[in-house]
Every structure is written in C-alpha cells, then in structure tokens.
GROMACS .gro file of C-alpha atoms in nm:
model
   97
    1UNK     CA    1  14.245   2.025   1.839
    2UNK     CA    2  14.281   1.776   1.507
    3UNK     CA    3  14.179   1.418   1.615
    4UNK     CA    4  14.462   1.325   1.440
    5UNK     CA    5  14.781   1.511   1.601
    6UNK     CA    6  15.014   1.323   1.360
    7UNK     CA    7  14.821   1.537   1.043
    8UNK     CA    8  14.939   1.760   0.874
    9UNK     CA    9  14.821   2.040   0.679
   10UNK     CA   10  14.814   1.847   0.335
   11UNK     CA   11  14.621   1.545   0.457
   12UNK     CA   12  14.369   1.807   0.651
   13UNK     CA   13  14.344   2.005   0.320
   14UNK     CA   14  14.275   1.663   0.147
   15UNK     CA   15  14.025   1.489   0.382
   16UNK     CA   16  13.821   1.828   0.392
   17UNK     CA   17  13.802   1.845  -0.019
   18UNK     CA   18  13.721   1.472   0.022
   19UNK     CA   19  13.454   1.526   0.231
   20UNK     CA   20  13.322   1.771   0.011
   21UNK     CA   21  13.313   1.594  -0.290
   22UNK     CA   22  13.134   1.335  -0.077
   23UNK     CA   23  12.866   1.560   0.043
   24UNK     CA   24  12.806   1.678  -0.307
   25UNK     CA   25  12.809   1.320  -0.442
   26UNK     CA   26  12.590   1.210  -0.175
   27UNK     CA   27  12.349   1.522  -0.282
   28UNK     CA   28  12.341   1.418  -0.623
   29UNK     CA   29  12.268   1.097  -0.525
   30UNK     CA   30  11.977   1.137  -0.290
   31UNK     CA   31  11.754   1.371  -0.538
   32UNK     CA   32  11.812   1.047  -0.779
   33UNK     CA   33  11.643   0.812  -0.505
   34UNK     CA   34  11.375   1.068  -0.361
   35UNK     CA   35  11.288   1.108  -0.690
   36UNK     CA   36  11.245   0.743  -0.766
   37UNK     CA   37  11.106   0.700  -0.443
   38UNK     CA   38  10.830   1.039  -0.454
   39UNK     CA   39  10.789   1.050  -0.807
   40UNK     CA   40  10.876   0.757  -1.009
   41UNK     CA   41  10.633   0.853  -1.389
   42UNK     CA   42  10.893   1.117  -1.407
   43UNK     CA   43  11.188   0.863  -1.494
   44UNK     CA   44  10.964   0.756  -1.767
   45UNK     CA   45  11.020   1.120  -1.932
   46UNK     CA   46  11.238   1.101  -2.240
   47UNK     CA   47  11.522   1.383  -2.213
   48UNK     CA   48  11.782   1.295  -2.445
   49UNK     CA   49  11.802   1.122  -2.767
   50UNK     CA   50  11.527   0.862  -2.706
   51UNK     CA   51  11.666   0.782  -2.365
   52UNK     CA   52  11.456   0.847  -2.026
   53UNK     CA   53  11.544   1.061  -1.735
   54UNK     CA   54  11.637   0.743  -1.493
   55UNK     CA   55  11.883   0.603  -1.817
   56UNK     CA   56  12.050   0.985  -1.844
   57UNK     CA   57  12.032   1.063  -1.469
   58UNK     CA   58  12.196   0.734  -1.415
   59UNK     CA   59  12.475   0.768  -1.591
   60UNK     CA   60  12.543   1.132  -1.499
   61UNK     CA   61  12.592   0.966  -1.171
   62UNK     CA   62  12.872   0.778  -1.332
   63UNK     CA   63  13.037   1.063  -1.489
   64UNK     CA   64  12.990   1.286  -1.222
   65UNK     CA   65  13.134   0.989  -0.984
   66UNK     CA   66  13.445   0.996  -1.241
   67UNK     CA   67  13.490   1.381  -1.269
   68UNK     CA   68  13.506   1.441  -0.845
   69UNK     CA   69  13.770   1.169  -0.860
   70UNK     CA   70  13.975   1.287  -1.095
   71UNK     CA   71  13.931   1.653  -0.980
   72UNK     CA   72  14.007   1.527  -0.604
   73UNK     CA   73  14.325   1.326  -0.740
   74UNK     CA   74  14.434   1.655  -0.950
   75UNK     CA   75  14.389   1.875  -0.611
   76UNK     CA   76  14.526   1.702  -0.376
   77UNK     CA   77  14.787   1.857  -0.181
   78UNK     CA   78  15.151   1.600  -0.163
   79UNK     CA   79  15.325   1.556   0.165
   80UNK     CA   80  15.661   1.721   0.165
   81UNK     CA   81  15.915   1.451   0.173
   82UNK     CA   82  16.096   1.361   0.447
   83UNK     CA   83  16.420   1.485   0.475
   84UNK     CA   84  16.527   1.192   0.658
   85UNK     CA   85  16.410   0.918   0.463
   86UNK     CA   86  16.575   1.117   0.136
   87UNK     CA   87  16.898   1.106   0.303
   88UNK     CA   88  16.928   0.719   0.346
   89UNK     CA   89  16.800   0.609  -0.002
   90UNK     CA   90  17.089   0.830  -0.153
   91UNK     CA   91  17.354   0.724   0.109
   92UNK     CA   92  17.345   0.319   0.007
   93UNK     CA   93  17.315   0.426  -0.393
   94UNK     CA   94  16.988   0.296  -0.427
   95UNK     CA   95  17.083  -0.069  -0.366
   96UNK     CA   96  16.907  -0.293  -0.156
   97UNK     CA   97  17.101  -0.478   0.117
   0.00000   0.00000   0.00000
C-alpha cells in the first residue's frame, strides 16, 4: 500500500527517479569525502590542464548536480489535468470575479 493514497502514478514515477538521482548524487558525493577523508595527497594530483583532482572533482560535482536536475525536470511524468477544474476556467471566459 502507497503511504500516500492520494498519489498517483506520475508523482510515484517521479519521487522514485528522484530518489534515484539522489542515491547516485549522494554516491558521487561520498567517494569525494572518503577520499578527502582516507586519502587526501591524492587531491594534490594534477589531472587536467594544471588543475588538481579536488579543483576538477569539485566541479564535476557541480555539473553533475546540474545535469540530474535537468534530466529529472526533462523526465518527469505531468499530472493529467483535471477535468473538473478545466471545465470552470472555460465556463467564466477566463475572467476573474
């Protein structure tokens, strides 16, 4: 049984891709600190034009942070509309009383 028994299948669809976004964020995210944490002289490698591992690593955080939104926002399922709701907007011709 959903905990939520007012969701529907769009917002299940959407909280389960959000969660696993999350998890691979999170992922991501804890090698960067373990590796600080375990083995800190290996940020001091240079990798990329001049620039050390913790500099590049960083900001592949950033992009990667960017990328899962914009791949969660271009996934997302909508909500149908409701039918209901549709049906007064038209009736007062989009006027507000």
């Amino acid at each position: 049984m959903p905990l939520d028994p007012n969701s529907t299948p769009e917002r299940r669809f959407n909280r389960q891709l959000g969660l696993c976004f999350f998890a691979v964020y999170l992922l991501l995210y804890l090698i960067y600190v373990l590796t600080n944490a375990f083995n800190p002289s290996s940020m001091e490698t240079i990798v990329l034009a001049g620039l050390n591992l913790a500099i590049v690593y960083g900001f592949g955080l950033i992009l990667s942070a960017l990328f899962l939104a914009i791949l969660y926002g271009t996934l997302c399922r909508n909500e149908p509309i409701d039918a209901d709701a549709s049906k007064g907007d038209s009736s007062d011709g989009g006027k507000a009383v």
